[in-house]
Amino acid sequence: MSAHPLLRELKLTLRILARNPSALIGGAVIVLMVLLALGAPLLAPFDPVKLSLAERLSAPGAAHFFGTDELGRDIFSRVLYGARISLSIGLLVITVAGVTGALIGATSGYFGGRIDNAVMRVMDVVLSFPSLVLALALAAAMGPSLVNAILATAFVMIPKFARLVRGEALSVRELPFVAASRVAGAGHGFIIRRHILPNCLNSAIVLATLTLGDAILIAASLSFIGLGAQPPTPEWGAMIASGRKFLMDQWWYATFPGLFILVTVIGFNIFGDALRDVLDPRIRR
Amino acid sequence: MRILAYIFRRLLAAIPVLVGVSILTFLISHAIPGDPARLIVGPKASKEAVESIRKEHGLDKPLPVQYVRYMAGLVTGDLGQSIRNHRPVTRDLADYFPATFELTLASLVLCLAVGIPLGILAAVRRNRLADHVARVVSVVGVSTPVFWLGLMLLLLFYRHLSWLPGSGRLDVTSAPPADITGLYVLDALLAGDWALLREAASHLILPAFCLSYVYLAVITRIVRSSMIAVLGQDYIVTARANGLSAARVVLKHAFKNSLIPTVTITGLSLGELLGGAILTETIFAWPGMGKYVVDSVNSLDFPAIMGFTLVASAAYVAINLGVDVIYAFLNPRIRY
């Protein structure tokens, strides 16, 4: 009995990736971060929000690997719990932006003509804002909260997915099986769901991996400005914002959360690059 | 003449984009928040004050009517009034613009001065040391949170080494040079004031480096890949076979032809530099539009935030228009 074709392709992709050193490094970083995030309750030596004023602002040492903050909270534990938050932010942003963008792009490319033209002009407008500027304006308008920061970041990323999927949809809709499906009486919705979208999956996955790092960076920037996660949430960007006040004398406070952002985003970027080379040679830059 | 017609057509094409930008900004400021009137007067105002503002600003009218009113303000340069200091937002932004311009310009120069040679070197010495260095620089660069990098630079160069000043455009005690261009480094140079020039430049170094770092990575990457593409072309092989020196082949024949993608990415990066400036200026207390917008966020000064958003994206559109024009000069094959 032969395996499902999708499963077979997945196996093949994994086998090629396993031979690619940067895919291995990037993948290892991502797996490590996911394990740290999942295992935070087991690995963290302290409660991430528990105050301990007697130990406030103590330097890194045997008890507190990354030191403590101004309320005596253990920074190592907070950074571990922060991995949960940042990774979830990244995933949520990419899911919302990816699904919305793919639907917009597939519909636009499939119908073509005027609809396509109008939709793409709207996407151009969104793209004519520097991404952080637009995300900041949206987040400010909706009010400072983590959910709003996620929505604002996702909104900014929609055009990337819409453009990519639209390009693919334009070529897929010319393929004979689409015409055949239409002759067989399939409706537009069915064709988009069953033929257009699955054929755009590969490149959308590559783009998702590559933009996950960006999503984490933009959301962390919003939190740093004060428009994202609110205290006492142990979000990395928000931790750096509060650590900034103590930078000159308590270097560890702002340093460690930033280091974790850096390493996580490097992981996604390296892995995304490798994945692109394997899955989709066409969008190589 | 045909190039003028081309530029004119590009200008025309930018108009609908700008209109779109104004509509989106309008929608964000008038439709998304629960109550734009409340945003104008701030959260502490009384109910009556909110009502009177709603009437005064026509916020009780239907959205299209409000948009026309908003546009009428825009074309006369009216971006509303700041809640914090009751000054017109346009005037505030004009005051803060030169600092941001100086910072982004310095960053751009740094990006190109380091990114282009590094990219060329990486392409010529493919898979050798220079290429690996360039690759590490670019992966780390695009993955670094700008605000964190700024803090780390302060920690190292200001706190520990005391090599460079940590904030502002000048020492607190210094008076700025006579205002000619608004760029302190340039103005000090024009005034012939060497001490002030030194001071302004030393204040500029850290923020400019911080801001340029991310885009340096982007530019290195694009120069490398377009150089590699060009170096494989037949005419490069021919040029080499004809005995031209390696330097001449690389710099004159190859680099010139790899400029087009580089210019595109530079244009896009310059727009994104405006976004990065928000974070960099905040870290280094650099009195520009980016710091202004973050201060506005902290005091919920909504008109100021939206004014900045509009100006920043209009600048972005203008930069890309400039890039299109440069194309026309760079590549005679682009038919206008």
PDB file of C-alpha atoms in Angstrom, chain A residues 97-278:
ATOM      1  CA  ALA A  97      -1.841  36.765   7.944  1.00  0.00           C
ATOM      2  CA  GLY A  98      -1.217  33.564   5.964  1.00  0.00           C
ATOM      3  CA  VAL A  99      -4.818  32.369   5.875  1.00  0.00           C
ATOM      4  CA  THR A 100      -6.268  35.818   5.165  1.00  0.00           C
ATOM      5  CA  GLY A 101      -3.596  36.655   2.620  1.00  0.00           C
ATOM      6  CA  ALA A 102      -3.890  33.282   0.877  1.00  0.00           C
ATOM      7  CA  LEU A 103      -7.684  33.573   0.609  1.00  0.00           C
ATOM      8  CA  ILE A 104      -7.435  37.128  -0.734  1.00  0.00           C
ATOM      9  CA  GLY A 105      -4.669  36.186  -3.164  1.00  0.00           C
ATOM     10  CA  ALA A 106      -6.304  32.985  -4.396  1.00  0.00           C
ATOM     11  CA  THR A 107      -9.658  34.656  -4.982  1.00  0.00           C
ATOM     12  CA  SER A 108      -8.055  37.650  -6.650  1.00  0.00           C
ATOM     13  CA  GLY A 109      -5.824  35.583  -8.920  1.00  0.00           C
ATOM     14  CA  TYR A 110      -8.516  33.058  -9.768  1.00  0.00           C
ATOM     15  CA  PHE A 111     -11.091  35.612 -10.883  1.00  0.00           C
ATOM     16  CA  GLY A 112      -8.521  37.959 -12.441  1.00  0.00           C
ATOM     17  CA  GLY A 113      -9.607  41.049 -14.335  1.00  0.00           C
ATOM     18  CA  ARG A 114     -11.163  43.941 -12.479  1.00  0.00           C
ATOM     19  CA  ILE A 115     -11.492  42.213  -9.128  1.00  0.00           C
ATOM     20  CA  ASP A 116      -7.846  41.264  -9.254  1.00  0.00           C
ATOM     21  CA  ASN A 117      -6.826  44.757 -10.225  1.00  0.00           C
ATOM     22  CA  ALA A 118      -8.786  46.371  -7.411  1.00  0.00           C
ATOM     23  CA  VAL A 119      -7.574  43.917  -4.762  1.00  0.00           C
ATOM     24  CA  MET A 120      -3.957  44.280  -5.782  1.00  0.00           C
ATOM     25  CA  ARG A 121      -4.141  48.086  -5.687  1.00  0.00           C
ATOM     26  CA  VAL A 122      -5.412  47.834  -2.115  1.00  0.00           C
ATOM     27  CA  MET A 123      -2.467  45.565  -1.280  1.00  0.00           C
ATOM     28  CA  ASP A 124      -0.105  48.091  -2.890  1.00  0.00           C
ATOM     29  CA  VAL A 125      -1.471  50.767  -0.590  1.00  0.00           C
ATOM     30  CA  VAL A 126      -0.837  48.635   2.479  1.00  0.00           C
ATOM     31  CA  LEU A 127       2.681  47.986   1.184  1.00  0.00           C
ATOM     32  CA  SER A 128       3.351  51.706   0.791  1.00  0.00           C
ATOM     33  CA  PHE A 129       3.609  52.070   4.549  1.00  0.00           C
ATOM     34  CA  PRO A 130       6.878  51.147   6.265  1.00  0.00           C
ATOM     35  CA  SER A 131       5.724  48.013   8.133  1.00  0.00           C
ATOM     36  CA  LEU A 132       6.561  49.113  11.664  1.00  0.00           C
ATOM     37  CA  VAL A 133       4.935  52.505  11.077  1.00  0.00           C
ATOM     38  CA  LEU A 134       1.636  50.965   9.956  1.00  0.00           C
ATOM     39  CA  ALA A 135       1.674  48.359  12.723  1.00  0.00           C
ATOM     40  CA  LEU A 136       2.287  51.125  15.250  1.00  0.00           C
ATOM     41  CA  ALA A 137      -0.591  53.248  13.961  1.00  0.00           C
ATOM     42  CA  LEU A 138      -2.987  50.294  13.988  1.00  0.00           C
ATOM     43  CA  ALA A 139      -1.935  49.117  17.428  1.00  0.00           C
ATOM     44  CA  ALA A 140      -2.226  52.667  18.785  1.00  0.00           C
ATOM     45  CA  ALA A 141      -5.712  53.023  17.297  1.00  0.00           C
ATOM     46  CA  MET A 142      -6.925  49.713  18.728  1.00  0.00           C
ATOM     47  CA  GLY A 143      -5.370  50.339  22.118  1.00  0.00           C
ATOM     48  CA  PRO A 144      -2.344  48.776  23.778  1.00  0.00           C
ATOM     49  CA  SER A 145      -2.774  45.023  24.290  1.00  0.00           C
ATOM     50  CA  LEU A 146      -1.035  41.864  23.170  1.00  0.00           C
ATOM     51  CA  VAL A 147      -4.003  40.730  21.046  1.00  0.00           C
ATOM     52  CA  ASN A 148      -4.117  44.088  19.242  1.00  0.00           C
ATOM     53  CA  ALA A 149      -0.371  43.982  18.632  1.00  0.00           C
ATOM     54  CA  ILE A 150      -0.788  40.530  17.082  1.00  0.00           C
ATOM     55  CA  LEU A 151      -3.646  41.720  14.860  1.00  0.00           C
ATOM     56  CA  ALA A 152      -1.737  44.840  13.817  1.00  0.00           C
ATOM     57  CA  THR A 153       1.361  42.815  12.925  1.00  0.00           C
ATOM     58  CA  ALA A 154      -0.738  40.282  11.015  1.00  0.00           C
ATOM     59  CA  PHE A 155      -2.458  43.035   9.034  1.00  0.00           C
ATOM     60  CA  VAL A 156       0.878  44.410   7.883  1.00  0.00           C
ATOM     61  CA  MET A 157       1.938  40.960   6.650  1.00  0.00           C
ATOM     62  CA  ILE A 158      -1.222  40.110   4.682  1.00  0.00           C
ATOM     63  CA  PRO A 159      -0.068  41.670   1.363  1.00  0.00           C
ATOM     64  CA  LYS A 160       3.059  39.523   1.242  1.00  0.00           C
ATOM     65  CA  PHE A 161       0.964  36.352   1.287  1.00  0.00           C
ATOM     66  CA  ALA A 162      -1.754  37.775  -0.951  1.00  0.00           C
ATOM     67  CA  ARG A 163       0.777  38.742  -3.638  1.00  0.00           C
ATOM     68  CA  LEU A 164       2.580  35.424  -3.557  1.00  0.00           C
ATOM     69  CA  VAL A 165      -0.556  33.271  -3.687  1.00  0.00           C
ATOM     70  CA  ARG A 166      -2.138  35.508  -6.301  1.00  0.00           C
ATOM     71  CA  GLY A 167       0.857  35.013  -8.576  1.00  0.00           C
ATOM     72  CA  GLU A 168       0.608  31.255  -8.197  1.00  0.00           C
ATOM     73  CA  ALA A 169      -3.181  31.312  -8.646  1.00  0.00           C
ATOM     74  CA  LEU A 170      -2.805  33.198 -11.932  1.00  0.00           C
ATOM     75  CA  SER A 171      -0.752  30.371 -13.380  1.00  0.00           C
ATOM     76  CA  VAL A 172      -2.648  27.484 -11.758  1.00  0.00           C
ATOM     77  CA  ARG A 173      -5.999  28.656 -13.097  1.00  0.00           C
ATOM     78  CA  GLU A 174      -4.717  28.205 -16.660  1.00  0.00           C
ATOM     79  CA  LEU A 175      -3.896  24.536 -16.078  1.00  0.00           C
ATOM     80  CA  PRO A 176      -6.099  21.962 -17.810  1.00  0.00           C
ATOM     81  CA  PHE A 177      -7.415  20.311 -14.635  1.00  0.00           C
ATOM     82  CA  VAL A 178      -9.029  23.582 -13.560  1.00  0.00           C
ATOM     83  CA  ALA A 179     -10.883  23.846 -16.848  1.00  0.00           C
ATOM     84  CA  ALA A 180     -11.820  20.180 -16.557  1.00  0.00           C
ATOM     85  CA  SER A 181     -13.139  20.740 -13.087  1.00  0.00           C
ATOM     86  CA  ARG A 182     -15.217  23.669 -14.264  1.00  0.00           C
ATOM     87  CA  VAL A 183     -16.637  21.645 -17.160  1.00  0.00           C
ATOM     88  CA  ALA A 184     -17.520  18.935 -14.650  1.00  0.00           C
ATOM     89  CA  GLY A 185     -19.678  21.521 -12.908  1.00  0.00           C
ATOM     90  CA  ALA A 186     -17.499  22.565  -9.974  1.00  0.00           C
ATOM     91  CA  GLY A 187     -18.262  25.965  -8.444  1.00  0.00           C
ATOM     92  CA  HIS A 188     -15.736  28.760  -7.969  1.00  0.00           C
ATOM     93  CA  GLY A 189     -15.455  28.171  -4.221  1.00  0.00           C
ATOM     94  CA  PHE A 190     -14.756  24.478  -4.753  1.00  0.00           C
ATOM     95  CA  ILE A 191     -12.070  25.141  -7.364  1.00  0.00           C
ATOM     96  CA  ILE A 192     -10.328  27.721  -5.177  1.00  0.00           C
ATOM     97  CA  ARG A 193     -10.405  25.366  -2.181  1.00  0.00           C
ATOM     98  CA  ARG A 194      -9.483  22.145  -3.932  1.00  0.00           C
ATOM     99  CA  HIS A 195      -7.251  23.215  -6.797  1.00  0.00           C
ATOM    100  CA  ILE A 196      -5.876  26.722  -6.360  1.00  0.00           C
ATOM    101  CA  LEU A 197      -5.003  26.799  -2.649  1.00  0.00           C
ATOM    102  CA  PRO A 198      -3.310  23.371  -2.390  1.00  0.00           C
ATOM    103  CA  ASN A 199      -1.052  24.266  -5.304  1.00  0.00           C
ATOM    104  CA  CYS A 200       0.126  27.411  -3.528  1.00  0.00           C
ATOM    105  CA  LEU A 201       0.849  25.576  -0.290  1.00  0.00           C
ATOM    106  CA  ASN A 202       4.586  25.040  -0.796  1.00  0.00           C
ATOM    107  CA  SER A 203       5.512  28.621  -1.433  1.00  0.00           C
ATOM    108  CA  ALA A 204       3.155  29.836   1.287  1.00  0.00           C
ATOM    109  CA  ILE A 205       4.872  27.583   3.811  1.00  0.00           C
ATOM    110  CA  VAL A 206       8.287  28.915   2.782  1.00  0.00           C
ATOM    111  CA  LEU A 207       7.082  32.486   3.084  1.00  0.00           C
ATOM    112  CA  ALA A 208       5.505  31.726   6.458  1.00  0.00           C
ATOM    113  CA  THR A 209       8.778  30.379   7.853  1.00  0.00           C
ATOM    114  CA  LEU A 210      10.723  33.336   6.483  1.00  0.00           C
ATOM    115  CA  THR A 211       8.286  35.930   7.849  1.00  0.00           C
ATOM    116  CA  LEU A 212       7.876  34.278  11.244  1.00  0.00           C
ATOM    117  CA  GLY A 213      11.093  35.920  12.380  1.00  0.00           C
ATOM    118  CA  ASP A 214       9.911  39.308  11.112  1.00  0.00           C
ATOM    119  CA  ALA A 215       6.598  38.807  12.900  1.00  0.00           C
ATOM    120  CA  ILE A 216       8.370  38.129  16.192  1.00  0.00           C
ATOM    121  CA  LEU A 217      10.580  41.210  15.672  1.00  0.00           C
ATOM    122  CA  ILE A 218       7.697  43.567  14.841  1.00  0.00           C
ATOM    123  CA  ALA A 219       5.546  42.315  17.722  1.00  0.00           C
ATOM    124  CA  ALA A 220       8.484  42.635  20.127  1.00  0.00           C
ATOM    125  CA  SER A 221       9.108  46.182  18.839  1.00  0.00           C
ATOM    126  CA  LEU A 222       5.475  47.074  19.516  1.00  0.00           C
ATOM    127  CA  SER A 223       5.753  45.655  23.028  1.00  0.00           C
ATOM    128  CA  PHE A 224       8.973  47.607  23.524  1.00  0.00           C
ATOM    129  CA  ILE A 225       7.175  50.828  22.563  1.00  0.00           C
ATOM    130  CA  GLY A 226       4.432  49.928  25.032  1.00  0.00           C
ATOM    131  CA  LEU A 227       1.775  48.900  22.506  1.00  0.00           C
ATOM    132  CA  GLY A 228       1.947  45.143  22.975  1.00  0.00           C
ATOM    133  CA  ALA A 229       2.181  42.861  25.970  1.00  0.00           C
ATOM    134  CA  GLN A 230       1.545  44.703  29.230  1.00  0.00           C
ATOM    135  CA  PRO A 231       3.335  44.081  32.527  1.00  0.00           C
ATOM    136  CA  PRO A 232       3.668  41.722  34.301  1.00  0.00           C
ATOM    137  CA  THR A 233       3.518  39.505  31.170  1.00  0.00           C
ATOM    138  CA  PRO A 234       7.046  38.133  30.627  1.00  0.00           C
ATOM    139  CA  GLU A 235       7.179  39.111  26.951  1.00  0.00           C
ATOM    140  CA  TRP A 236      10.739  39.635  25.650  1.00  0.00           C
ATOM    141  CA  GLY A 237      10.201  43.062  24.077  1.00  0.00           C
ATOM    142  CA  ALA A 238       8.351  44.359  27.141  1.00  0.00           C
ATOM    143  CA  MET A 239      11.104  42.992  29.410  1.00  0.00           C
ATOM    144  CA  ILE A 240      13.729  44.893  27.409  1.00  0.00           C
ATOM    145  CA  ALA A 241      11.620  48.036  27.749  1.00  0.00           C
ATOM    146  CA  SER A 242      11.582  47.789  31.524  1.00  0.00           C
ATOM    147  CA  GLY A 243      15.221  46.692  31.628  1.00  0.00           C
ATOM    148  CA  ARG A 244      16.208  49.799  29.699  1.00  0.00           C
ATOM    149  CA  LYS A 245      15.839  51.955  32.823  1.00  0.00           C
ATOM    150  CA  PHE A 246      18.430  49.804  34.573  1.00  0.00           C
ATOM    151  CA  LEU A 247      20.784  49.342  31.614  1.00  0.00           C
ATOM    152  CA  MET A 248      23.743  51.282  32.965  1.00  0.00           C
ATOM    153  CA  ASP A 249      24.055  49.369  36.247  1.00  0.00           C
ATOM    154  CA  GLN A 250      22.117  46.129  35.732  1.00  0.00           C
ATOM    155  CA  TRP A 251      23.209  45.058  32.247  1.00  0.00           C
ATOM    156  CA  TRP A 252      21.688  41.597  32.529  1.00  0.00           C
ATOM    157  CA  TYR A 253      18.097  42.803  32.717  1.00  0.00           C
ATOM    158  CA  ALA A 254      17.751  43.957  29.094  1.00  0.00           C
ATOM    159  CA  THR A 255      20.525  41.787  27.652  1.00  0.00           C
ATOM    160  CA  PHE A 256      19.150  38.265  28.096  1.00  0.00           C
ATOM    161  CA  PRO A 257      15.630  38.718  26.691  1.00  0.00           C
ATOM    162  CA  GLY A 258      17.163  40.381  23.604  1.00  0.00           C
ATOM    163  CA  LEU A 259      19.622  37.552  23.159  1.00  0.00           C
ATOM    164  CA  PHE A 260      16.705  35.119  23.079  1.00  0.00           C
ATOM    165  CA  ILE A 261      14.877  37.183  20.458  1.00  0.00           C
ATOM    166  CA  LEU A 262      18.050  37.262  18.366  1.00  0.00           C
ATOM    167  CA  VAL A 263      18.691  33.516  18.561  1.00  0.00           C
ATOM    168  CA  THR A 264      15.057  32.592  17.881  1.00  0.00           C
ATOM    169  CA  VAL A 265      14.782  34.856  14.851  1.00  0.00           C
ATOM    170  CA  ILE A 266      18.144  33.632  13.498  1.00  0.00           C
ATOM    171  CA  GLY A 267      16.789  30.081  13.783  1.00  0.00           C
ATOM    172  CA  PHE A 268      13.695  30.850  11.746  1.00  0.00           C
ATOM    173  CA  ASN A 269      15.631  32.848   9.150  1.00  0.00           C
ATOM    174  CA  ILE A 270      18.266  30.167   8.570  1.00  0.00           C
ATOM    175  CA  PHE A 271      15.677  27.405   8.440  1.00  0.00           C
ATOM    176  CA  GLY A 272      13.421  29.445   6.152  1.00  0.00           C
ATOM    177  CA  ASP A 273      16.280  30.073   3.714  1.00  0.00           C
ATOM    178  CA  ALA A 274      17.101  26.389   3.568  1.00  0.00           C
ATOM    179  CA  LEU A 275      13.459  25.429   3.181  1.00  0.00           C
ATOM    180  CA  ARG A 276      13.121  27.861   0.288  1.00  0.00           C
ATOM    181  CA  ASP A 277      16.038  26.274  -1.530  1.00  0.00           C
ATOM    182  CA  VAL A 278      14.490  22.839  -1.113  1.00  0.00           C
TER     183      VAL A 278
END
